[in-house]
mmCIF file of C-alpha atoms in Angstrom:
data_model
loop_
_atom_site.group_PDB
_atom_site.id
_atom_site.type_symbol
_atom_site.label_atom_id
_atom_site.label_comp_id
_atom_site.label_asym_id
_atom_site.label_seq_id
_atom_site.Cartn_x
_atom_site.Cartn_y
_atom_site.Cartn_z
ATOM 1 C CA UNK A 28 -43.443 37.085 -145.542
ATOM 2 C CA UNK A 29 -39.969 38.902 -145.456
ATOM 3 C CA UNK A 30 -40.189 43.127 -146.516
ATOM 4 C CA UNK A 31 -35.893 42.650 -147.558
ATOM 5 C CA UNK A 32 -33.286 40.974 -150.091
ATOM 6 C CA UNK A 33 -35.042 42.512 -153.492
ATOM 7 C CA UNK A 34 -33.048 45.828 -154.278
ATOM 8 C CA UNK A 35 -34.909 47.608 -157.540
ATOM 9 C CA UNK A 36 -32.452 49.828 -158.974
ATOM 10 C CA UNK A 37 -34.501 51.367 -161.044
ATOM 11 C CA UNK A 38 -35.374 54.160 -158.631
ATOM 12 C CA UNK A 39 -31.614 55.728 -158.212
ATOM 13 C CA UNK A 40 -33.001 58.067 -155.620
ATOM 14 C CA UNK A 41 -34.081 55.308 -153.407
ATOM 15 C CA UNK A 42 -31.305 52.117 -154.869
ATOM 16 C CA UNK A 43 -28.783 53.009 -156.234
ATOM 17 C CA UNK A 44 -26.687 50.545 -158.232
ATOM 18 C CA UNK A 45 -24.827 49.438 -154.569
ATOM 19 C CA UNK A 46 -20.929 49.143 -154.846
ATOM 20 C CA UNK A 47 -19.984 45.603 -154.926
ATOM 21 C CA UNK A 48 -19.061 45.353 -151.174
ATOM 22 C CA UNK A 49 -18.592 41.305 -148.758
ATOM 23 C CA UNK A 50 -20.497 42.010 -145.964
ATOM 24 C CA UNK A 51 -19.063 40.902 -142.716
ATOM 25 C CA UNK A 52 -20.748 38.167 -140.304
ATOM 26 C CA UNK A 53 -21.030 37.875 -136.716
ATOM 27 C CA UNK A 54 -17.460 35.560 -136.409
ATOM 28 C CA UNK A 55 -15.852 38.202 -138.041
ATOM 29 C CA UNK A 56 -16.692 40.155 -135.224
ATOM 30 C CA UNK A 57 -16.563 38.326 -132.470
ATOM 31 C CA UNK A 58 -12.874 37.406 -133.642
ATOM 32 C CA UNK A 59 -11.824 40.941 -133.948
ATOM 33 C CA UNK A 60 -10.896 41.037 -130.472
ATOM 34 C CA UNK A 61 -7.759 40.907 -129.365
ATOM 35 C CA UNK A 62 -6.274 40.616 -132.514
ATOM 36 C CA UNK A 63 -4.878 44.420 -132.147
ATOM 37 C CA UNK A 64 -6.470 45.817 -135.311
ATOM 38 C CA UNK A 65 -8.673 49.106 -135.439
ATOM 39 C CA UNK A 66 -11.683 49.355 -133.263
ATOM 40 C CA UNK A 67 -14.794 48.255 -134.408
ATOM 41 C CA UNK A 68 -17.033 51.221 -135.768
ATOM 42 C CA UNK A 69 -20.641 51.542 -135.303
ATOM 43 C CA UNK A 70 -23.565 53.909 -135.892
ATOM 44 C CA UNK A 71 -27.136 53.570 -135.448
ATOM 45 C CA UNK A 72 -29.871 53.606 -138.800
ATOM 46 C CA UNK A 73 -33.418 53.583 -139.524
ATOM 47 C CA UNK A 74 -33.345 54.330 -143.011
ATOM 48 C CA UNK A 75 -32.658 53.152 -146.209
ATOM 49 C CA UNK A 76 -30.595 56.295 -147.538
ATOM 50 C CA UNK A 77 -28.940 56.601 -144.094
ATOM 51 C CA UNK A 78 -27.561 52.809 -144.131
ATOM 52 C CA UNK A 79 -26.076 53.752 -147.850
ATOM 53 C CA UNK A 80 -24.227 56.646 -146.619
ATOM 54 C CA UNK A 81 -23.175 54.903 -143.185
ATOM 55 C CA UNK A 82 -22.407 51.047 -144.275
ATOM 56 C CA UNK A 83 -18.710 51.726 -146.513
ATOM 57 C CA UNK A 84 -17.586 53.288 -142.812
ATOM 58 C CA UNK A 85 -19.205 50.806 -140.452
ATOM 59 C CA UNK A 86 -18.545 47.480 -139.157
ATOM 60 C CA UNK A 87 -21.875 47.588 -137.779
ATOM 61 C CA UNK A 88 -25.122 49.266 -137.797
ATOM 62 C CA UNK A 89 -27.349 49.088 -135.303
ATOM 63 C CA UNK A 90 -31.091 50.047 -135.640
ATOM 64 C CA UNK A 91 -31.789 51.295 -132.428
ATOM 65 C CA UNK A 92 -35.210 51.018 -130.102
ATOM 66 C CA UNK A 93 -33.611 54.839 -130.078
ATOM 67 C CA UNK A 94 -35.882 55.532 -133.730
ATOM 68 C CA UNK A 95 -38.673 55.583 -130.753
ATOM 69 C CA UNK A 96 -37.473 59.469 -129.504
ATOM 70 C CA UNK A 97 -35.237 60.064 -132.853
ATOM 71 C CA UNK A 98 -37.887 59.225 -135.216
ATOM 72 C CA UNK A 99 -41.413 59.286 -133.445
ATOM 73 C CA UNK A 100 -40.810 61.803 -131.023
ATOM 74 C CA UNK A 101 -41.692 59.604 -128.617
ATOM 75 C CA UNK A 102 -40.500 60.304 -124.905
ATOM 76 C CA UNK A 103 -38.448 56.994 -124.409
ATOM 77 C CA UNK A 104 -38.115 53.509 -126.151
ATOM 78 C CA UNK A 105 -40.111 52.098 -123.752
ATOM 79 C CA UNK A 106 -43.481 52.441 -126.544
ATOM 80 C CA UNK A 107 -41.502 51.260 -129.471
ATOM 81 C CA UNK A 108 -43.096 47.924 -130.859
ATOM 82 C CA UNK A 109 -41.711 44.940 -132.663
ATOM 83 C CA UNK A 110 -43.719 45.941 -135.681
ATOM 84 C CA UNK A 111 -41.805 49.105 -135.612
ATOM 85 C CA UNK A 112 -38.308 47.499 -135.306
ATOM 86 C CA UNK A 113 -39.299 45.525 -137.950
ATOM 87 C CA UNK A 114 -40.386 47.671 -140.875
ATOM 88 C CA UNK A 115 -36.925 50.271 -139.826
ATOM 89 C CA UNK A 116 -34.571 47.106 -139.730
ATOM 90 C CA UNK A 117 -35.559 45.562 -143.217
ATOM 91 C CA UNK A 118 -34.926 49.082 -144.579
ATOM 92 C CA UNK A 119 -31.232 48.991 -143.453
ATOM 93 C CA UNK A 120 -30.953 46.038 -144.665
ATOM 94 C CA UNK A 121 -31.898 46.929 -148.280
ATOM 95 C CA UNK A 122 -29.507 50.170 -148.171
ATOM 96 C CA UNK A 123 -26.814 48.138 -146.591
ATOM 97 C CA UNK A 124 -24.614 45.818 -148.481
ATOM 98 C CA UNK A 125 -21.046 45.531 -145.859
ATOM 99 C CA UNK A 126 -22.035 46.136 -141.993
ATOM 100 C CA UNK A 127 -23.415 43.557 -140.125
ATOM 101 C CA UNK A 128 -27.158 45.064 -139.144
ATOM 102 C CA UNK A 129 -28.309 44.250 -135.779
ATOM 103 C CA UNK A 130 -31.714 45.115 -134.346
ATOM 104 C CA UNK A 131 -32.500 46.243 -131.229
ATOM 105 C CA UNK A 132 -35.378 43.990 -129.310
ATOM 106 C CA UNK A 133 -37.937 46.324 -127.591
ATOM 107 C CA UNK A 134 -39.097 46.284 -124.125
ATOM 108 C CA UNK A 135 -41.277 43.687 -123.952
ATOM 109 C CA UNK A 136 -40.280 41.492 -126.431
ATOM 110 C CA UNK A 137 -38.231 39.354 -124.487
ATOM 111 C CA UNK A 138 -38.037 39.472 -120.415
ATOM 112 C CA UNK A 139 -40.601 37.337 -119.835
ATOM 113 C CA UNK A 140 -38.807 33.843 -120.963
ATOM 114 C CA UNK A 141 -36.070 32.610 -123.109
ATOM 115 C CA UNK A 142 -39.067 30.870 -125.448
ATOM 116 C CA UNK A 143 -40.782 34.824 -125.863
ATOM 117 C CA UNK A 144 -37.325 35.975 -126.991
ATOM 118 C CA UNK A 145 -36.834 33.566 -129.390
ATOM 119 C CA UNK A 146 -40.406 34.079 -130.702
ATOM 120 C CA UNK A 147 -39.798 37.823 -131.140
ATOM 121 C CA UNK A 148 -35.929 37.528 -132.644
ATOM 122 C CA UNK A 149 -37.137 34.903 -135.128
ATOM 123 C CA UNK A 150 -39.732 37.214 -135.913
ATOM 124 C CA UNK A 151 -37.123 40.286 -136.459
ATOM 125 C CA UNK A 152 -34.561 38.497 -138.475
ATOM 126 C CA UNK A 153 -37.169 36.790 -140.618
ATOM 127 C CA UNK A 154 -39.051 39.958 -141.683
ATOM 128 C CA UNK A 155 -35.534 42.044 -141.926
ATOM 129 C CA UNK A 156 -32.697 39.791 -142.973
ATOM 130 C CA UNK A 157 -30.494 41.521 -140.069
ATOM 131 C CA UNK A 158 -27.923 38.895 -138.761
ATOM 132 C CA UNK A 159 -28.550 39.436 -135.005
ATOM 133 C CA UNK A 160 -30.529 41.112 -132.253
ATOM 134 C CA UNK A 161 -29.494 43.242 -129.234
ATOM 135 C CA UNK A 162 -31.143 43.286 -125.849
ATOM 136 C CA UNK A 163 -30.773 44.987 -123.046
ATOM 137 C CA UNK A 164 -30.204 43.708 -119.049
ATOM 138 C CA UNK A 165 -27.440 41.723 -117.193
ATOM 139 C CA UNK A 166 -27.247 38.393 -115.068
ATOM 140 C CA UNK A 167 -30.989 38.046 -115.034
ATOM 141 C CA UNK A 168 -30.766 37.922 -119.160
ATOM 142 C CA UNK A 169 -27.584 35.556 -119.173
ATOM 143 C CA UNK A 170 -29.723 32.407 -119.747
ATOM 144 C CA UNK A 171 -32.043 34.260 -122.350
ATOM 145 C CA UNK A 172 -28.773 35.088 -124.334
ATOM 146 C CA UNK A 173 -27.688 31.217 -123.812
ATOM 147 C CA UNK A 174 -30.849 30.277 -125.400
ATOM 148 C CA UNK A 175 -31.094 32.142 -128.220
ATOM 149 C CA UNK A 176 -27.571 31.826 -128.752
ATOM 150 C CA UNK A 177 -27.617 27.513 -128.798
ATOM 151 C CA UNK A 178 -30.839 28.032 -131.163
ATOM 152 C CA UNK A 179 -28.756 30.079 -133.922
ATOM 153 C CA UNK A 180 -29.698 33.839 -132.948
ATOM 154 C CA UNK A 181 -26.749 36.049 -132.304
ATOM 155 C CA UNK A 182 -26.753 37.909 -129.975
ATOM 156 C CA UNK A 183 -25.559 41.501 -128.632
ATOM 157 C CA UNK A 184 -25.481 42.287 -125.131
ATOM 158 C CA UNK A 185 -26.157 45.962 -123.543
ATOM 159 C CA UNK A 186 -24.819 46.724 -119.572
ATOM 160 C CA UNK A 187 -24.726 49.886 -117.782
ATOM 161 C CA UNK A 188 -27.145 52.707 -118.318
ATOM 162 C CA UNK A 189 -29.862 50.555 -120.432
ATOM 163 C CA UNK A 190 -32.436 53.018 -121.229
ATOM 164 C CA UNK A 191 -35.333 50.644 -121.368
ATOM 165 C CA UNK A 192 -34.979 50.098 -117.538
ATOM 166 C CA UNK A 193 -35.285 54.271 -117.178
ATOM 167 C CA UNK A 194 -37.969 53.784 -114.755
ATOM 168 C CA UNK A 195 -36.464 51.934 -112.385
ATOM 169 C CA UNK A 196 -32.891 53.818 -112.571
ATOM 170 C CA UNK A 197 -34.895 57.021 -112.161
ATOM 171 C CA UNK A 198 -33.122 58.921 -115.441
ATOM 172 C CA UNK A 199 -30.111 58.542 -117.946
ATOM 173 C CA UNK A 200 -27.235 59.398 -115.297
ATOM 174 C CA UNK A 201 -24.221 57.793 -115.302
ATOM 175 C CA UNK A 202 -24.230 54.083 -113.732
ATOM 176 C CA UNK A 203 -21.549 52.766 -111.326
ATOM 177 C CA UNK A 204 -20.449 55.736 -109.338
ATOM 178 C CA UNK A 205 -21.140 53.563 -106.191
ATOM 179 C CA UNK A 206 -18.741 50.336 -105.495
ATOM 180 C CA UNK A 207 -22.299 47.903 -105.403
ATOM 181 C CA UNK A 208 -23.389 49.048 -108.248
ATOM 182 C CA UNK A 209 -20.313 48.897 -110.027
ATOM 183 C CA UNK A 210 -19.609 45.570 -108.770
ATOM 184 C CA UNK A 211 -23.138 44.656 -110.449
ATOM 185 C CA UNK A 212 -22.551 46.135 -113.629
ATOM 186 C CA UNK A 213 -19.359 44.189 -114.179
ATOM 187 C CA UNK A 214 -20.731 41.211 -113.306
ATOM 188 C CA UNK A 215 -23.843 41.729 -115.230
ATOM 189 C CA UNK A 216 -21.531 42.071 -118.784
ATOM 190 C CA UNK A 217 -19.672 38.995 -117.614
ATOM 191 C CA UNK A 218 -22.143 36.759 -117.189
ATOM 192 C CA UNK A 219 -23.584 38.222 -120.672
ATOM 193 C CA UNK A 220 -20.678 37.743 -122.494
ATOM 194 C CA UNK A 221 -20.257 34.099 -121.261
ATOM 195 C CA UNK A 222 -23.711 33.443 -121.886
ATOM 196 C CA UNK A 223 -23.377 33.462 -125.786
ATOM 197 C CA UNK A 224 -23.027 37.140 -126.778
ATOM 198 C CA UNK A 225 -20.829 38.055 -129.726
ATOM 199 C CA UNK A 226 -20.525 41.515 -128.711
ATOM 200 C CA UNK A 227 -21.073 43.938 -125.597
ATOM 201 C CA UNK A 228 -22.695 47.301 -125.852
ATOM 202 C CA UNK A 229 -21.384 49.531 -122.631
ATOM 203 C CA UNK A 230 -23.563 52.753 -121.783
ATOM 204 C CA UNK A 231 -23.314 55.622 -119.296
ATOM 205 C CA UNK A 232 -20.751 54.011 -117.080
ATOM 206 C CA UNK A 233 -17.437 55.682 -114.985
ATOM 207 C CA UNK A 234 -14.716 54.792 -116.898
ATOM 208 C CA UNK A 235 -13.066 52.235 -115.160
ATOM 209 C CA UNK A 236 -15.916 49.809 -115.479
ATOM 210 C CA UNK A 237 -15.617 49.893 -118.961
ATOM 211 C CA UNK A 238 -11.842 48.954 -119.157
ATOM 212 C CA UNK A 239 -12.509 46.380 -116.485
ATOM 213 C CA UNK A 240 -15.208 44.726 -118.585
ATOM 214 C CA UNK A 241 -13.185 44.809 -121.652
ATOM 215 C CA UNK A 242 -10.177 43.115 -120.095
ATOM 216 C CA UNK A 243 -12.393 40.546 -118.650
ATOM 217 C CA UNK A 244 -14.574 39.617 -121.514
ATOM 218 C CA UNK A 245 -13.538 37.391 -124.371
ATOM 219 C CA UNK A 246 -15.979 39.184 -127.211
ATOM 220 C CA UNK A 247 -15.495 42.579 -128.032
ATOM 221 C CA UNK A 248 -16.797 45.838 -125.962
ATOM 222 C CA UNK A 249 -18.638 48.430 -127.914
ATOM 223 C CA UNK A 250 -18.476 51.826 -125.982
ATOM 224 C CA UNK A 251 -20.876 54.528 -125.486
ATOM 225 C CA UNK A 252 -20.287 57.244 -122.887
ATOM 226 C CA UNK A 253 -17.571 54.599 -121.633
ATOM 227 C CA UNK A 254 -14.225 54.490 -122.654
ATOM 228 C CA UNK A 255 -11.456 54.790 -125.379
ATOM 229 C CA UNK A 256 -10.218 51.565 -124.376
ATOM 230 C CA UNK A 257 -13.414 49.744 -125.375
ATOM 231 C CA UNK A 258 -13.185 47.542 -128.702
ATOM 232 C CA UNK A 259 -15.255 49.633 -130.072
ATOM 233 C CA UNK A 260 -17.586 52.403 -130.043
ATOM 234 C CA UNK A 261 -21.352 53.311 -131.035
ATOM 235 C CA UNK A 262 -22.889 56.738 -131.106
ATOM 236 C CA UNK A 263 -26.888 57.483 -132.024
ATOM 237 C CA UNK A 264 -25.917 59.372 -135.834
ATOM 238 C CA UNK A 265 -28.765 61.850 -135.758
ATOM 239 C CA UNK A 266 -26.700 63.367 -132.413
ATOM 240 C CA UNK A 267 -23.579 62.687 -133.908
ATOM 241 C CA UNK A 268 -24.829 65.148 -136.841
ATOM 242 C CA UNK A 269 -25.567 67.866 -134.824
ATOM 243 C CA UNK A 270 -29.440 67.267 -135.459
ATOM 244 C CA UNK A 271 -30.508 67.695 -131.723
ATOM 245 C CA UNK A 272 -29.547 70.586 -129.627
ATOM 246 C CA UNK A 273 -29.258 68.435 -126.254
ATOM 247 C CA UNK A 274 -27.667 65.438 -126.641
ATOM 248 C CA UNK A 275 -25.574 63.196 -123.733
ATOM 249 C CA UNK A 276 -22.315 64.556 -122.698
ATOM 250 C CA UNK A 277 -20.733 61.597 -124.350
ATOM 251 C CA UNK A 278 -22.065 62.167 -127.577
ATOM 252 C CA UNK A 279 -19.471 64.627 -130.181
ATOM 253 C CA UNK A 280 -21.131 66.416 -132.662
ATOM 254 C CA UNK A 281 -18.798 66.349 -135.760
ATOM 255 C CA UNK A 282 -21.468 68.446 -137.714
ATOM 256 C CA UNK A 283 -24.138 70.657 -137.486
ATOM 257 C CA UNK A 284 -26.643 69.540 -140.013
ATOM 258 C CA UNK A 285 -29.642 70.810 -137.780
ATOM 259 C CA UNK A 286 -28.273 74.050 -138.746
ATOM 260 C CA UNK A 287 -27.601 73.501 -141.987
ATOM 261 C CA UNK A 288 -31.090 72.261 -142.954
ATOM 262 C CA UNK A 289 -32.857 75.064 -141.037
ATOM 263 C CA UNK A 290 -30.509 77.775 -143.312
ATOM 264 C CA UNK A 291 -31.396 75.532 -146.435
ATOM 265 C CA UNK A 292 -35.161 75.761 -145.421
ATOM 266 C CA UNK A 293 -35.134 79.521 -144.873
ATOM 267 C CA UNK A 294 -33.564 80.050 -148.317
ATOM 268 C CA UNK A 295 -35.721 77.847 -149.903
ATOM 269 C CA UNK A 296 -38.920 79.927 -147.849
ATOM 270 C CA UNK A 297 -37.634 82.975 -148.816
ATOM 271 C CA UNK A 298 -37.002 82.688 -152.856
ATOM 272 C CA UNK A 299 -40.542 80.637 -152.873
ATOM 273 C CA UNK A 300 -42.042 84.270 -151.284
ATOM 274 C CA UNK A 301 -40.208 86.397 -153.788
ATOM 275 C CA UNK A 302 -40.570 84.225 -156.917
ATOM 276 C CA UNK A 303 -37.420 83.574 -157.070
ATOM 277 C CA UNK A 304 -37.770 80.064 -157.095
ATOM 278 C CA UNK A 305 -38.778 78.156 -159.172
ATOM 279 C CA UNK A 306 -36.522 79.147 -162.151
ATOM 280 C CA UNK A 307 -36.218 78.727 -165.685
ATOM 281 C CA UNK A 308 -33.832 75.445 -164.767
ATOM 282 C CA UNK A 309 -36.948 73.953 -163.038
ATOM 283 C CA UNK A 310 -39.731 74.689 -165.148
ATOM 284 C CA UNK A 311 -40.413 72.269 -168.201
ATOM 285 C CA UNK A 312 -40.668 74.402 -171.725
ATOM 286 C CA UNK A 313 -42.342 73.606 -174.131
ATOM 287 C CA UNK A 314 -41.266 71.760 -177.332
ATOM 288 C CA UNK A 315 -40.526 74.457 -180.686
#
């Protein structure tokens, strides 16, 4: 049974009444390229209050196998689980009402055949609403994208550094310094993108892979540690926020709410100790 699509507005904390807002589809995207408008923005979400604040500036939002390290505290994505993907995608949904919400497919949940992906993305858009799926890998994945793709699931490809495959590339370094490997990575997001896939996420890569790819592909490029000259670009929001001390040396922090909530705390900690808090504004009188 599907966990999205009733908002209760009661609860203006949770719902708010949304702003009437058309949310884009997957077309819209994939016939942004080329057509020398803005680049496509997107930001990862996990939450219900984050996809409110996020969706009136996104084209998409993507919730990330990433919620495995920035919400669980796990040490990679590699333990994150459908069920997980799941629950976080059909709360975007709900506090999204303009980006088109794509899901990331967890390790697992897919390499072994075309028929186990479709099995698991059926799963995820039925019990989230989201409008497509991302998964990670390159030529080896091409007919996996083709088959979801024919059978109505769209589709987002990921090349480069693809963090679910952190075992075998040894850590999250940069990808393509080498002319093989770079070679590889380039064919990897062409064969994706003429497999099916509407879009192309591009991690961790030197930068002329990047504007290679995005010359030679016909859907758009969405950039991460990559380059300017991508179609797009994608950055996890928690290190975009400044909530993590280390973060990639791709990522810009254009805030620094991890210090911001550890002063609010400390003032909070502090009039609790003295008294000071709660006041008179906070405390319920009674009736004359």
């Amino acid at each position: 049974m599907s966990t999205t699509f009733t908002i209760d507005t009661a609860t203006s904390r949770a719902n708010p009444t949304p702003a009437p807002m058309k949310r884009l589809t997957v077309p819209a995207i994939r016939a942004s390229k080329g057509k020398g408008g803005d680049p496509l923005v997107m930001l990862t979400a996990y939450t219900v209050r984050t996809a409110q604040l996020l969706d009136p500036h996104c084209d998409m939002l993507l919730v990330g196998d990433s919620l495995g390290q920035v919400v669980y505290g796990l040490p990679s994505t590699i333990p994150v689980t459908l069920e997980m993907m799941a629950a976080h995608g059909a709360a975007v949904v709900r506090g999204s009402y303009h980006a088109v919400v794509v899901i990331d497919m967890p390790f697992g949940s897919y390499e072994a055949s075309p028929e186990k992906a479709f099995e698991s993305a059926a799963y995820l858009l039925k019990q989230t609403g989201a409008a497509a799926v991302k998964l990670e890998g390159g030529t080896a994945m091409a007919p996996t994208v083709r088959f979801l793709s024919e059978r109505g699931i769209p589709v987002v490809g990921h090349v480069g550094l693809t963090p679910q495959a952190v075992n075998a590339l040894g850590g999250y370094g940069a990808r393509g310094r080498s002319t093989a490997e770079s070679e590889k990575i380039v064919a990897d997001g062409v064969a994706i993108a003429e497999a099916g896939a509407f879009a192309l996420v591009i991690e961790g890569v030197v930068e002329p892979i990047a504007i290679e790819l995005t010359r030679k592909v016909a859907c758009p490029t969405i950039g991460i540690g990559a380059s300017v000259q991508c179609d797009g670009q994608v950055l996890v929001t928690e290190d975009m926020l400044g909530l993590f001390e280390r973060t990639a040396r791709f990522v810009k922090k254009y805030d620094d709410l991890g210090g911001r909530i550890s002063a609010a705390a400390a003032t909070y900690a502090a009039e609790v100790r003295s008294r000071a808090f709660p006041g008179a504004e906070q405390i319920y009188a009674p009736k004359d």
